[in-house]
Amino acid sequence: AHELVGRFKEWGFEVILSIGEMEENRIGSNCGQYVTKYLKNEK
């Protein structure tokens, strides 16, 4: 993760590294999973 964060910083982005709860991943409730699910349902 640190290598990826470093690359984004080199490209001029501000970066916040946030590690989610495993329970959120299990039930699919983190933001990225929600957006992906929403976009798939829009098609």
Coordinates of N, CA and C in Angstrom, one line a residue:
A1 N 0.8 -1.2 0.0 CA 0.0 0.0 0.0 C 0.9 1.3 0.0
H2 N 2.0 1.2 0.7 CA 2.8 2.4 0.8 C 3.4 2.8 -0.5
E3 N 3.7 1.8 -1.4 CA 4.3 2.1 -2.7 C 3.2 2.8 -3.5
L4 N 2.0 2.4 -3.5 CA 0.9 3.0 -4.2 C 0.6 4.4 -3.7
V5 N 0.6 4.6 -2.4 CA 0.4 5.9 -1.8 C 1.5 6.8 -2.3
G6 N 2.7 6.4 -2.3 CA 3.8 7.2 -2.7 C 3.7 7.6 -4.1
R7 N 3.2 6.8 -5.0 CA 3.1 7.1 -6.4 C 2.0 8.2 -6.6
F8 N 0.9 8.1 -5.9 CA -0.1 9.1 -5.9 C 0.4 10.4 -5.4
K9 N 1.2 10.4 -4.4 CA 1.8 11.7 -3.8 C 2.7 12.3 -4.8
E10 N 3.5 11.4 -5.5 CA 4.4 11.9 -6.6 C 3.7 12.6 -7.7
W11 N 2.5 12.1 -8.0 CA 1.6 12.7 -9.0 C 0.9 13.9 -8.6
G12 N 1.1 14.3 -7.3 CA 0.5 15.6 -6.8 C -0.9 15.4 -6.1
F13 N -1.3 14.2 -5.8 CA -2.5 13.9 -5.1 C -2.2 13.9 -3.6
E14 N -3.2 14.4 -2.8 CA -3.2 14.2 -1.4 C -3.8 12.9 -1.1
V15 N -3.2 12.1 -0.2 CA -3.6 10.7 0.0 C -4.0 10.5 1.4
I16 N -5.1 9.8 1.7 CA -5.5 9.3 3.0 C -5.6 7.8 2.8
L17 N -4.8 7.1 3.6 CA -4.9 5.6 3.6 C -5.8 5.2 4.6
S18 N -6.9 4.5 4.2 CA -8.0 4.1 5.2 C -8.2 2.6 5.0
I19 N -8.0 1.9 6.1 CA -8.2 0.5 6.1 C -9.6 0.2 6.7
G20 N -10.5 -0.5 5.9 CA -11.8 -0.7 6.3 C -11.9 -1.9 7.3
E21 N -13.1 -2.0 7.9 CA -13.3 -3.2 8.8 C -13.6 -4.4 8.0
M22 N -13.1 -5.5 8.4 CA -13.4 -6.8 7.7 C -14.8 -7.1 7.6
E23 N -15.6 -6.8 8.6 CA -17.0 -7.0 8.6 C -17.7 -6.3 7.5
E24 N -17.3 -5.0 7.2 CA -17.8 -4.2 6.1 C -17.6 -4.9 4.8
N25 N -16.3 -5.5 4.6 CA -16.0 -6.2 3.4 C -16.9 -7.4 3.3
R26 N -17.1 -8.1 4.4 CA -17.9 -9.4 4.3 C -19.3 -9.1 3.9
I27 N -19.9 -8.1 4.4 CA -21.3 -7.8 4.0 C -21.5 -6.9 2.8
G28 N -20.3 -6.3 2.3 CA -20.4 -5.5 1.1 C -20.9 -4.1 1.4
S29 N -20.5 -3.5 2.6 CA -21.1 -2.2 2.9 C -20.1 -1.1 2.9
N30 N -18.9 -1.3 2.4 CA -18.0 -0.1 2.3 C -18.3 0.7 1.1
C31 N -17.8 1.9 1.0 CA -18.2 2.9 -0.1 C -18.0 2.3 -1.5
G32 N -16.8 1.8 -1.7 CA -16.5 1.3 -3.0 C -17.4 0.2 -3.5
Q33 N -17.7 -0.7 -2.5 CA -18.5 -1.9 -2.8 C -20.0 -1.3 -3.1
Y34 N -20.4 -0.3 -2.4 CA -21.7 0.2 -2.6 C -21.8 0.8 -4.0
V35 N -20.9 1.6 -4.3 CA -20.9 2.3 -5.6 C -20.8 1.3 -6.8
T36 N -20.0 0.3 -6.6 CA -19.9 -0.8 -7.7 C -21.2 -1.5 -7.8
K37 N -21.9 -1.8 -6.7 CA -23.2 -2.5 -6.7 C -24.2 -1.6 -7.4
Y38 N -24.2 -0.3 -7.0 CA -25.1 0.6 -7.6 C -25.0 0.7 -9.1
L39 N -23.7 0.9 -9.6 CA -23.5 1.0 -11.0 C -23.9 -0.2 -11.8
K40 N -23.7 -1.4 -11.2 CA -24.0 -2.6 -11.9 C -25.6 -2.7 -12.0
N41 N -26.3 -2.3 -11.0 CA -27.7 -2.3 -11.0 C -28.3 -1.3 -12.0
E42 N -27.6 -0.2 -12.4 CA -28.1 0.8 -13.3 C -28.1 0.3 -14.7
K43 N -27.4 -0.7 -15.0 CA -27.3 -1.2 -16.4 C -28.5 -2.0 -16.8

